[in-house]
PDB file of N, CA and C and ligand atoms in Angstrom:
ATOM      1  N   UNK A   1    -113.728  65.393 122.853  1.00 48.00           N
ATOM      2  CA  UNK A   1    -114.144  66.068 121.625  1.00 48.00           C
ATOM      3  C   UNK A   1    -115.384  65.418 121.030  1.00 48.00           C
ATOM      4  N   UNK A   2    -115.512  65.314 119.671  1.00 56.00           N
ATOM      5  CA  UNK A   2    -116.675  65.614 119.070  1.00 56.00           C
ATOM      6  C   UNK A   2    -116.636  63.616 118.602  1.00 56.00           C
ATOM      7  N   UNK A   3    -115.146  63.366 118.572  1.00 65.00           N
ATOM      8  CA  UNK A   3    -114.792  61.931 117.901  1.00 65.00           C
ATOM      9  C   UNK A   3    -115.461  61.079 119.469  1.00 65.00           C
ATOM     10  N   UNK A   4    -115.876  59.824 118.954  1.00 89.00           N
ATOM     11  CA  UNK A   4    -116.492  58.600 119.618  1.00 89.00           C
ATOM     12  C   UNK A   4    -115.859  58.064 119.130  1.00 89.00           C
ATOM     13  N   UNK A   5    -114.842  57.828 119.425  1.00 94.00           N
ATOM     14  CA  UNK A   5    -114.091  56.472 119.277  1.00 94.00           C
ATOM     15  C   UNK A   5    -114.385  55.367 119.744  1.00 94.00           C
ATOM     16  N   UNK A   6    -113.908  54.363 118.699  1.00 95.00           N
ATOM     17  CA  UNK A   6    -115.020  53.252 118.996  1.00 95.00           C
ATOM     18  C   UNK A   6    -113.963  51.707 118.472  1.00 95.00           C
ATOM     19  N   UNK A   7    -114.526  50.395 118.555  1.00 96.00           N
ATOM     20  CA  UNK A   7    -113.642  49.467 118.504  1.00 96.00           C
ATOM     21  C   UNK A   7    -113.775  48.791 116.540  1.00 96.00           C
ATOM     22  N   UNK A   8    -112.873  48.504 115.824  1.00 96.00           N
ATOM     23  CA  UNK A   8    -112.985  48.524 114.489  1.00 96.00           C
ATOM     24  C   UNK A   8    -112.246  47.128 114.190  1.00 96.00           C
ATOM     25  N   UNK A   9    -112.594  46.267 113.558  1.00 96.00           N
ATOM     26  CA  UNK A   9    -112.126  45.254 113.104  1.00 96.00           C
ATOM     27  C   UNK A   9    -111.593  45.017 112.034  1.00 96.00           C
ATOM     28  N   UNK A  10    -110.773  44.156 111.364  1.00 96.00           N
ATOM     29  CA  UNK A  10    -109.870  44.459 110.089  1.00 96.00           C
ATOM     30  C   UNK A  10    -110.510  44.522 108.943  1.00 96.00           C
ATOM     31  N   UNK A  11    -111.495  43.154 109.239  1.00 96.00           N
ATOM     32  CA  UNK A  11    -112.838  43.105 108.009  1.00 96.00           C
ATOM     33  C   UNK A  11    -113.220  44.283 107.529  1.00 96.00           C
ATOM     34  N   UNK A  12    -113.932  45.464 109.060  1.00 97.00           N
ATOM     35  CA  UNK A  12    -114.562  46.636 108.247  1.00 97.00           C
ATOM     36  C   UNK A  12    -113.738  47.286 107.620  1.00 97.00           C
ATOM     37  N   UNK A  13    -112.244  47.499 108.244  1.00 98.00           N
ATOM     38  CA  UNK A  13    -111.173  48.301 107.460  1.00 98.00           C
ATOM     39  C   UNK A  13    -111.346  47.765 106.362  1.00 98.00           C
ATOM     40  N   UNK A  14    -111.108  46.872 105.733  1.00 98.00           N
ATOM     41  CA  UNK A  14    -110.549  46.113 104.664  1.00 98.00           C
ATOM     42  C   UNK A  14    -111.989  46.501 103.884  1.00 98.00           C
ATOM     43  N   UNK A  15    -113.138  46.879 104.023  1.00 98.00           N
ATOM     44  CA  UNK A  15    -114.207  47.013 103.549  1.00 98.00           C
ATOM     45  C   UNK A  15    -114.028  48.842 102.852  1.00 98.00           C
ATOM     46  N   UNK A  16    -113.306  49.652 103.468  1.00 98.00           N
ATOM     47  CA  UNK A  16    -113.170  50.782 103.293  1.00 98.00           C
ATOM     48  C   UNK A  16    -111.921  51.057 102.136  1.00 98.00           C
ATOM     49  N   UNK A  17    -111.299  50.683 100.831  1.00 98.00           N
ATOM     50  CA  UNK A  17    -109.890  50.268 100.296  1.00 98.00           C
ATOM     51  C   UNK A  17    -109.869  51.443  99.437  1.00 98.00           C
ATOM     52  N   UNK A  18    -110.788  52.131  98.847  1.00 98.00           N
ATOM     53  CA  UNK A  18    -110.847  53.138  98.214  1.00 98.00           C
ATOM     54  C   UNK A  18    -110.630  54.732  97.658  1.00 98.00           C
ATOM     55  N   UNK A  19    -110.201  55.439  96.514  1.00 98.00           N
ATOM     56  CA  UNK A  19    -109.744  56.473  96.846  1.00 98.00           C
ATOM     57  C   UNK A  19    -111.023  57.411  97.998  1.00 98.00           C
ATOM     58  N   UNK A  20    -112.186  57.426  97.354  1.00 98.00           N
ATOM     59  CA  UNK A  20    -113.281  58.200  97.965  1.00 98.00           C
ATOM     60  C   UNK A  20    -113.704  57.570  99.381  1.00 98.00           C
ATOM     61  N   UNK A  21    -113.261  56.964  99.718  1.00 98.00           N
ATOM     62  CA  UNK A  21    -113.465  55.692 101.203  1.00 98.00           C
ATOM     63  C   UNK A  21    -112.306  55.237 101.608  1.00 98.00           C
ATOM     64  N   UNK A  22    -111.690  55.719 102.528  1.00 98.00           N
ATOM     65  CA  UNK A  22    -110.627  54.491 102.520  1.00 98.00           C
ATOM     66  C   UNK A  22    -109.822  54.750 103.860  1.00 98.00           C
ATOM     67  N   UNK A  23    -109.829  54.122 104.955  1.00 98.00           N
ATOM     68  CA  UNK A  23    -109.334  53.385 106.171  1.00 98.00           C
ATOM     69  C   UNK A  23    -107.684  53.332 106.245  1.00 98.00           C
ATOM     70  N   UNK A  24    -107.267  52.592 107.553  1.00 98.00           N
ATOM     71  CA  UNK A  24    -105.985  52.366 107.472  1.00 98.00           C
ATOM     72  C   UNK A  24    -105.611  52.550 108.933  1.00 98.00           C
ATOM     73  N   UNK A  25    -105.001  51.289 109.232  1.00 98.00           N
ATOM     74  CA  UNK A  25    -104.848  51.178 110.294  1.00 98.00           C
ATOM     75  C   UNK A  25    -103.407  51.272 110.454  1.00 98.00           C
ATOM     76  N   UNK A  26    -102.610  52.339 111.411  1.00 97.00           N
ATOM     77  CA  UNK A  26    -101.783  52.647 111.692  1.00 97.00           C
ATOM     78  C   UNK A  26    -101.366  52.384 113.430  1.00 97.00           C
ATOM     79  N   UNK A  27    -100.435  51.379 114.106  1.00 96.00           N
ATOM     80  CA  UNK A  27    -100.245  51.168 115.423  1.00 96.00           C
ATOM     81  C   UNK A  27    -101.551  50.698 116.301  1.00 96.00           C
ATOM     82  N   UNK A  28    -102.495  50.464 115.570  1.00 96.00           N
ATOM     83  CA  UNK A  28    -103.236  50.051 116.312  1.00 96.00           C
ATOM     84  C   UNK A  28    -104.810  51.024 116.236  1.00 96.00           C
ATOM     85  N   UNK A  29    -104.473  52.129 115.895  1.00 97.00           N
ATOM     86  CA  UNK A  29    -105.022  52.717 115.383  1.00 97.00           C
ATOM     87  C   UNK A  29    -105.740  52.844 114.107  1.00 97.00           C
ATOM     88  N   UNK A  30    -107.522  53.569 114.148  1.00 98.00           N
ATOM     89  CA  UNK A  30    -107.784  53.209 113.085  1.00 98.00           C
ATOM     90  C   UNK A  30    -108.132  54.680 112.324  1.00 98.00           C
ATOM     91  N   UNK A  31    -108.164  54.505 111.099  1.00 98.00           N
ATOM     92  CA  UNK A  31    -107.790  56.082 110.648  1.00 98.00           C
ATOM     93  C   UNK A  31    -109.034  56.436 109.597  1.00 98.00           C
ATOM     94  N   UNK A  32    -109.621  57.427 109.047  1.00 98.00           N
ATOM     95  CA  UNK A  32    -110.548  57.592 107.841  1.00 98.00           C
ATOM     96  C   UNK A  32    -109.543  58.733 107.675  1.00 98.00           C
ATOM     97  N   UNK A  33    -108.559  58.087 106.355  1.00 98.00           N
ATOM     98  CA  UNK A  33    -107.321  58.797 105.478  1.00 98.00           C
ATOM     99  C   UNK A  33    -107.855  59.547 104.077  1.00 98.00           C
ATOM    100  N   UNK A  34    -109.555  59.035 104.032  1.00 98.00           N
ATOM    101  CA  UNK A  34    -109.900  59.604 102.866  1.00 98.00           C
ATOM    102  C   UNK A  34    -109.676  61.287 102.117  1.00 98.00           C
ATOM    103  N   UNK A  35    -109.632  61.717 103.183  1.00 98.00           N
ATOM    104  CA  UNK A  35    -109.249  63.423 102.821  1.00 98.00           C
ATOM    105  C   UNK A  35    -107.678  63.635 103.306  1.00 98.00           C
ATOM    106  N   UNK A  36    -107.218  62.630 103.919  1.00 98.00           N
ATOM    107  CA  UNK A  36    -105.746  62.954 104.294  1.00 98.00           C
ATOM    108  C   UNK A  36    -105.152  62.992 102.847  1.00 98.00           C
ATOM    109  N   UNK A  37    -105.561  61.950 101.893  1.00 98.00           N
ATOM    110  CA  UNK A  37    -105.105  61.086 100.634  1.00 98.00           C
ATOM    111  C   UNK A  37    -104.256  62.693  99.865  1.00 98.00           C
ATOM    112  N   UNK A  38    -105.093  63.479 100.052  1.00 97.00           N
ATOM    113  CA  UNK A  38    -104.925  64.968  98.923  1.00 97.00           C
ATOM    114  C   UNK A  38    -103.588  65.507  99.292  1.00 97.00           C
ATOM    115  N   UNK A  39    -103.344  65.167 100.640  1.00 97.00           N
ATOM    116  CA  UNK A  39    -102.234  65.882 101.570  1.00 97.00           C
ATOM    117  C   UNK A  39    -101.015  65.423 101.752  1.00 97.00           C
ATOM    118  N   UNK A  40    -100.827  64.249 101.826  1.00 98.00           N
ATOM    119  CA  UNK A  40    -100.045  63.270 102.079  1.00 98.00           C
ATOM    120  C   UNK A  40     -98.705  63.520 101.220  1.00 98.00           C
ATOM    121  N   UNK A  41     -97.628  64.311 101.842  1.00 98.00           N
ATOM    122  CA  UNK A  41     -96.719  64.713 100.925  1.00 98.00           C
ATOM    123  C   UNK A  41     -95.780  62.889 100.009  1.00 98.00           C
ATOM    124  N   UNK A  42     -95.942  61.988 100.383  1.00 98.00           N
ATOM    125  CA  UNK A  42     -95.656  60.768  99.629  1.00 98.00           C
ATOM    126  C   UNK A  42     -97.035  60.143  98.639  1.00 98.00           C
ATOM    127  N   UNK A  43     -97.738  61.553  98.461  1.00 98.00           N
ATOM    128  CA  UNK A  43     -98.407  61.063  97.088  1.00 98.00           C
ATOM    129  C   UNK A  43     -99.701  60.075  97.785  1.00 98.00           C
ATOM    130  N   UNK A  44    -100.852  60.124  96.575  1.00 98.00           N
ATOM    131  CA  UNK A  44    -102.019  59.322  97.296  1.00 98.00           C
ATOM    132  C   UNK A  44    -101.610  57.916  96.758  1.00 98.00           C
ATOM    133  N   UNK A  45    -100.956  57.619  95.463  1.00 98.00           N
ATOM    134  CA  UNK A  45    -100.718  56.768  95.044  1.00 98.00           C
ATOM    135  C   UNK A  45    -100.086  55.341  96.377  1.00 98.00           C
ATOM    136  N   UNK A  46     -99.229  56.008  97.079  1.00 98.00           N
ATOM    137  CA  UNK A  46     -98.222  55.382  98.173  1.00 98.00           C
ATOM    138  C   UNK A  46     -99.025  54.980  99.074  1.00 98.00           C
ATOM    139  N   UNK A  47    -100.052  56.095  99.610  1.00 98.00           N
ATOM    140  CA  UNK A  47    -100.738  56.388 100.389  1.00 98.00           C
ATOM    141  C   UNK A  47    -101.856  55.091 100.768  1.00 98.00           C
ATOM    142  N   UNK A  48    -102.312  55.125  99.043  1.00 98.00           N
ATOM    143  CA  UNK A  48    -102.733  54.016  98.748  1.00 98.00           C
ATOM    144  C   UNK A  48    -102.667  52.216  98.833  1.00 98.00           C
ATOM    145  N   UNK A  49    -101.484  52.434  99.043  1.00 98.00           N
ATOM    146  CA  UNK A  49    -100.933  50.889  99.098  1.00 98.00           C
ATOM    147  C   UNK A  49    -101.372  50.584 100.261  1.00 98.00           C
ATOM    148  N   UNK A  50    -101.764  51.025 101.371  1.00 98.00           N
ATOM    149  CA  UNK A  50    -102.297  50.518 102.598  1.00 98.00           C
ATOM    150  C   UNK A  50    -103.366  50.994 102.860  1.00 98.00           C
ATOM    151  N   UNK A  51    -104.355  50.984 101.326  1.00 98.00           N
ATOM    152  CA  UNK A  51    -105.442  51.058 101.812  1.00 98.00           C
ATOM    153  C   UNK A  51    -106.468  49.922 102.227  1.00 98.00           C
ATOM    154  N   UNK A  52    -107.520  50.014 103.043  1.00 98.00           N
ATOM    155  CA  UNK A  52    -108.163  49.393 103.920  1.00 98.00           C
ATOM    156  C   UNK A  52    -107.222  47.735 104.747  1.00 98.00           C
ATOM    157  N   UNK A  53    -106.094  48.548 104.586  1.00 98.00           N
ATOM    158  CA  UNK A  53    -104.646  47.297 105.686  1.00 98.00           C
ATOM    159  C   UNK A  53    -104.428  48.112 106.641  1.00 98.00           C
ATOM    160  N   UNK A  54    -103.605  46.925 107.294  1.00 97.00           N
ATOM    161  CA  UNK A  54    -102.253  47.733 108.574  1.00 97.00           C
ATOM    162  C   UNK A  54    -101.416  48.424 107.441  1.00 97.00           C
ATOM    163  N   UNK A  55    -101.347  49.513 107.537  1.00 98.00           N
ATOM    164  CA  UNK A  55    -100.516  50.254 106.704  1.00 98.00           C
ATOM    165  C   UNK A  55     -99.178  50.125 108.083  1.00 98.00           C
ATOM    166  N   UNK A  56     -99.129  49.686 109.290  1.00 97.00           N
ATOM    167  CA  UNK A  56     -98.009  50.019 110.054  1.00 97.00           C
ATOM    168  C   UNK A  56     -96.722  49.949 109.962  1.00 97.00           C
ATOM    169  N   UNK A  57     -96.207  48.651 109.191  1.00 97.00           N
ATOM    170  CA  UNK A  57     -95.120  48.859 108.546  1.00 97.00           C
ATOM    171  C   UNK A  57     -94.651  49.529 107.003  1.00 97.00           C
ATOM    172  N   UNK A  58     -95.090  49.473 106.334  1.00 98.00           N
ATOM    173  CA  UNK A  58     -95.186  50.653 105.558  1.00 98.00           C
ATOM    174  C   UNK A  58     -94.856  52.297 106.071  1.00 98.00           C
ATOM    175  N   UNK A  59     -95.430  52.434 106.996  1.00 98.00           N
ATOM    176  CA  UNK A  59     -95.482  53.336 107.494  1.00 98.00           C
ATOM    177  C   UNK A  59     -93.784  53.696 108.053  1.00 98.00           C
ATOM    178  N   UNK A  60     -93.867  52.788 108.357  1.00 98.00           N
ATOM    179  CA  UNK A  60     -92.313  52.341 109.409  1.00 98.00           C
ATOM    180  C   UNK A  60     -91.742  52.734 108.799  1.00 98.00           C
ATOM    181  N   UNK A  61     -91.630  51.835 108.130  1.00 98.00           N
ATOM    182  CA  UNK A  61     -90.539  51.409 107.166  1.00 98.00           C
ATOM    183  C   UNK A  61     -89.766  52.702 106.069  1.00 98.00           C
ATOM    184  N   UNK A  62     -91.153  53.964 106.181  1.00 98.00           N
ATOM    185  CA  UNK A  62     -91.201  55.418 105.325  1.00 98.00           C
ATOM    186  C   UNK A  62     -90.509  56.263 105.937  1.00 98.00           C
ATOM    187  N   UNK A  63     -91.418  56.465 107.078  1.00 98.00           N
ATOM    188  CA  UNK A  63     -91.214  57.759 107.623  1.00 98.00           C
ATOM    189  C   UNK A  63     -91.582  57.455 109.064  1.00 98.00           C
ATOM    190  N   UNK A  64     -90.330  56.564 110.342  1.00 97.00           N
ATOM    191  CA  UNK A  64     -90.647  56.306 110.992  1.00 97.00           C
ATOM    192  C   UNK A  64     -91.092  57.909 111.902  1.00 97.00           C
ATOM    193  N   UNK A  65     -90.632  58.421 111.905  1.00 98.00           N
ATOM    194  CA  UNK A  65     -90.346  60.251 112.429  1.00 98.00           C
ATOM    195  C   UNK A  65     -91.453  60.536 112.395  1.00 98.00           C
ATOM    196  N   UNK A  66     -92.435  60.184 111.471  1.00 98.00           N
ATOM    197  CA  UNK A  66     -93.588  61.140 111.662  1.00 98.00           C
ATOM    198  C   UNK A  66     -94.677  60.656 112.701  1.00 98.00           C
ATOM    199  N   UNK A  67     -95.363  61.620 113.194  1.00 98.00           N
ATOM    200  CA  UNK A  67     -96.359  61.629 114.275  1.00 98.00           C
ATOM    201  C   UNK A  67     -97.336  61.274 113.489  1.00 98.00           C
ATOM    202  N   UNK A  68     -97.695  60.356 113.375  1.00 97.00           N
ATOM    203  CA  UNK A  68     -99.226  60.294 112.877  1.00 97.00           C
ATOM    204  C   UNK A  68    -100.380  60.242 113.776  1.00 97.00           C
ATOM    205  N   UNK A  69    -100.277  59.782 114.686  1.00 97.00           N
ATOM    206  CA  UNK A  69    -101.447  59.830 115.763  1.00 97.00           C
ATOM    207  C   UNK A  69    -101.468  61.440 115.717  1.00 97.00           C
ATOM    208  N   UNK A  70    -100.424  62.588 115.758  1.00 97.00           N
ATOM    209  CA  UNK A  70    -101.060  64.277 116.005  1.00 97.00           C
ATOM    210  C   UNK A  70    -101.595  64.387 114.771  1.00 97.00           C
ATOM    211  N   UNK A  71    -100.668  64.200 113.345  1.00 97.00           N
ATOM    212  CA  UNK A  71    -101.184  64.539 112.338  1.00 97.00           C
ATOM    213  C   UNK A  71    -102.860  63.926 111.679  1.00 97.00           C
ATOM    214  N   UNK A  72    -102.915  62.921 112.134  1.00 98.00           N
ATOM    215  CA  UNK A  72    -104.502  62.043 111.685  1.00 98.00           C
ATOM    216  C   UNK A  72    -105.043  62.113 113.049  1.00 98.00           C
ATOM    217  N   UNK A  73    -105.404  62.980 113.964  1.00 96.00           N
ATOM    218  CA  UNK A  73    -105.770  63.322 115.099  1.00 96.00           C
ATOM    219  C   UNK A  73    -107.266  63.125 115.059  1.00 96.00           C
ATOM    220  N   UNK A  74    -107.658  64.323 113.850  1.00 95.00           N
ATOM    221  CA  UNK A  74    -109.437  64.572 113.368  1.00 95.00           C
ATOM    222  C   UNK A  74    -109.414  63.205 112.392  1.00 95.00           C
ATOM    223  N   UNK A  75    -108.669  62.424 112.261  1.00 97.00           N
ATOM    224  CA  UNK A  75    -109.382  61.726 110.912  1.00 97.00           C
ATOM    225  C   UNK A  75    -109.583  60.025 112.007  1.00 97.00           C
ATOM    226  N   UNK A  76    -109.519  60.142 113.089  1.00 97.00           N
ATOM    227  CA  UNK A  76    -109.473  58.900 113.891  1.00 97.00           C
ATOM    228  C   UNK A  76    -110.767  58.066 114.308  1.00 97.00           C
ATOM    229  N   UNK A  77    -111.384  57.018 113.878  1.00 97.00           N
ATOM    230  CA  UNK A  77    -112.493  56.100 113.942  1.00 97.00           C
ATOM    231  C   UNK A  77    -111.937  55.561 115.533  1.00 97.00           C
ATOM    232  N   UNK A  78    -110.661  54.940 115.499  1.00 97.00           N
ATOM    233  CA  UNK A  78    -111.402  53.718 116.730  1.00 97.00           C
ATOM    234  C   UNK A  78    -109.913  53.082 116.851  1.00 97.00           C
ATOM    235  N   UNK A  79    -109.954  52.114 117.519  1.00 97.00           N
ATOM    236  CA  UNK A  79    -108.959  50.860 117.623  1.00 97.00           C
ATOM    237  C   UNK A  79    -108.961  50.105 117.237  1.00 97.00           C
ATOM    238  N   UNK A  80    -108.138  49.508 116.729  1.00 95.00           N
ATOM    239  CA  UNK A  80    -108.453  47.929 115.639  1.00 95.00           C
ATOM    240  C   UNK A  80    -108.490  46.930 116.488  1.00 95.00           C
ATOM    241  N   UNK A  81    -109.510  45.753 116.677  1.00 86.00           N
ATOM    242  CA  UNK A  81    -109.448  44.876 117.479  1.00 86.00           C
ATOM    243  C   UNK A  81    -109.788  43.842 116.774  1.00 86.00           C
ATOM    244  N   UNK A  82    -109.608  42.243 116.635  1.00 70.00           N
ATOM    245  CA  UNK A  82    -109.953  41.639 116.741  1.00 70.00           C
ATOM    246  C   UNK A  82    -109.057  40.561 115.459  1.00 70.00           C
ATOM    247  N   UNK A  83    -109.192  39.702 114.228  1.00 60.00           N
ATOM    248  CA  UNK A  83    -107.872  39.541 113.811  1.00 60.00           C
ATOM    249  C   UNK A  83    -107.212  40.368 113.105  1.00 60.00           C
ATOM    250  N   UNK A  84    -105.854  40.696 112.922  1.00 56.00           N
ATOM    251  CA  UNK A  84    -105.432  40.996 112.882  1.00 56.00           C
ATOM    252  C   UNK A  84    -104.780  43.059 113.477  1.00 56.00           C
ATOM    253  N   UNK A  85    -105.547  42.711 114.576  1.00 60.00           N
ATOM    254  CA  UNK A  85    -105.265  43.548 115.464  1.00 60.00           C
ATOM    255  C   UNK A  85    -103.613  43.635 116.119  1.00 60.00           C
ATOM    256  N   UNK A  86    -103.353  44.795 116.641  1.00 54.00           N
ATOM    257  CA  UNK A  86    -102.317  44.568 117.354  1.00 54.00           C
ATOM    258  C   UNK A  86    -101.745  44.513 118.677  1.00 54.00           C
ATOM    259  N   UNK A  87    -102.574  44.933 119.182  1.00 47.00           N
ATOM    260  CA  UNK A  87    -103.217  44.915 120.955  1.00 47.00           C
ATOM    261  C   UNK A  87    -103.329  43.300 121.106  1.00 47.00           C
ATOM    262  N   UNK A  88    -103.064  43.186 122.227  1.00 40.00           N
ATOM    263  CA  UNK A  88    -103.244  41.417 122.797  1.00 40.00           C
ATOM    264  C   UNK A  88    -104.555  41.716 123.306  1.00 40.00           C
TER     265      UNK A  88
HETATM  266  C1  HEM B   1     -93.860  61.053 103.069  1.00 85.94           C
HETATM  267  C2  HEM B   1     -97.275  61.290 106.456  1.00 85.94           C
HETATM  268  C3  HEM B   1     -98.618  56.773 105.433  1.00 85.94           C
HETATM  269  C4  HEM B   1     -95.310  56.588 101.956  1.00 85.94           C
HETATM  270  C5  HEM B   1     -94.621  61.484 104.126  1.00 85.94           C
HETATM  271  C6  HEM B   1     -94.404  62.682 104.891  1.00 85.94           C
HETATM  272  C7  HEM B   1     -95.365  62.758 105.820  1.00 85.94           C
HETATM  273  C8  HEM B   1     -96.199  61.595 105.679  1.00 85.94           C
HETATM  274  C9  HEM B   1     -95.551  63.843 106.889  1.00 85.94           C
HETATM  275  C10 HEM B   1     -93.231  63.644 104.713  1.00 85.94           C
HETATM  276  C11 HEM B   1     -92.103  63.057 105.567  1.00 85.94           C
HETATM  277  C12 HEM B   1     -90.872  63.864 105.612  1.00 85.94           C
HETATM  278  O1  HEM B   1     -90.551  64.546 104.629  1.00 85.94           O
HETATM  279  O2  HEM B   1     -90.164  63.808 106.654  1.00 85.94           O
HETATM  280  C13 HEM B   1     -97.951  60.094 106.463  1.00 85.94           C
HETATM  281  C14 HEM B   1     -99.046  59.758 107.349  1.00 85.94           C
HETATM  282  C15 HEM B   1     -99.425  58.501 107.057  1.00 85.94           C
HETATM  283  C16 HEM B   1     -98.564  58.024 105.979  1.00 85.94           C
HETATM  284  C17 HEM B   1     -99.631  60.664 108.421  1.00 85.94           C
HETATM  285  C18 HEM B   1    -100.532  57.701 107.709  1.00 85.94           C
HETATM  286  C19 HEM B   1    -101.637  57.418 107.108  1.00 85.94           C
HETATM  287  C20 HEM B   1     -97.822  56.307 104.431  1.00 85.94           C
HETATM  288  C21 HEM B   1     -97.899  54.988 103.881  1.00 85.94           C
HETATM  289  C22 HEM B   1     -96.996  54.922 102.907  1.00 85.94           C
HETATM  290  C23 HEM B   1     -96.315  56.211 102.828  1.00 85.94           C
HETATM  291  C24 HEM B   1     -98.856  53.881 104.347  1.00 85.94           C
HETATM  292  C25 HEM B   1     -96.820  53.680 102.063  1.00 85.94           C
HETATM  293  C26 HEM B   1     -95.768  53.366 101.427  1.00 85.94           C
HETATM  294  C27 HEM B   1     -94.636  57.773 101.942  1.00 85.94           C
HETATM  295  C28 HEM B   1     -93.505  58.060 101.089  1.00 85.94           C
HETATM  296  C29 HEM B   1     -93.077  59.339 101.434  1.00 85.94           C
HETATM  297  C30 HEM B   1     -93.958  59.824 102.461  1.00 85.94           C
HETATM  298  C31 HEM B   1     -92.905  57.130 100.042  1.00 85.94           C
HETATM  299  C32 HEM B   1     -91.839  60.036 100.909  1.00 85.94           C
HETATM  300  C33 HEM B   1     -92.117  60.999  99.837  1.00 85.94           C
HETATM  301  C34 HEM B   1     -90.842  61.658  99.382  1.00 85.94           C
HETATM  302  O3  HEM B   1     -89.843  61.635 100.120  1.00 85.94           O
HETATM  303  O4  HEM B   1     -90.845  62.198  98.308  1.00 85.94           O
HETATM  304  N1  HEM B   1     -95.727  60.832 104.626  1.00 85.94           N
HETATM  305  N2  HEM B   1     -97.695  59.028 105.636  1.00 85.94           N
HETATM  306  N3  HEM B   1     -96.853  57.029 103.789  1.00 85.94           N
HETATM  307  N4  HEM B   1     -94.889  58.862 102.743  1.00 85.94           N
HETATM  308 FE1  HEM B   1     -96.302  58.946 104.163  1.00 85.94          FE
END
């Protein structure tokens, strides 16, 4: 597709924390949630709490059931690498 996925480090996540900007790394995965935020039936507020983090347990810990890799499909930057990555 149209996405270049590409390799993302926690720093830049952590650089992105914002409602109008804002990242989130889910399984390893790295996400631009900024327009997800509107959608997100647990509210942007929640949504929020893992912004520019590993939101992964959080995530877990919510709504292990949901697909997020189909549902944040179009909103996908890259892989998180480097500290606090989750890939060896
Ligand atoms: C609910 C998606 C991240 C907190 C939901 C639901 C979906 C969803 C589909 C409805 C679940 C259901 O009814 O079975 C996502 C996606 C995420 C994400 C794709 C990835 C970015 C998070 C994070 C939190 C969170 C990081 C942080 C705490 C919640 C809560 C609900 C919820 C509390 C329950 C709302 C309720 O039952 O009223 N989310 N979520 N979500 N989400 Fe998320």
């Amino acid at each position: 597709g149209v996405n270049e996925l590409r390799r993302v480090t926690m720093d830049e996540v952590a650089l992105h924390n914002k409602r109008n900007d804002c990242w989130m790394v889910i399984s390893g995965n790295v996400y631009n949630v900024t327009h997800y935020l509107d959608y997100h039936p647990g509210g942007k507020g929640e949504l929020m709490r893992a912004a520019g983090k590993d939101g992964t347990d959080l995530f877990n810990d919510t709504h292990p059931w949901v697909n997020a890799e189909g549902v944040l499909r179009e909103c996908m930057i890259g892989f998180c690498t480097g500290p606090g990555a989750l890939q060896a």
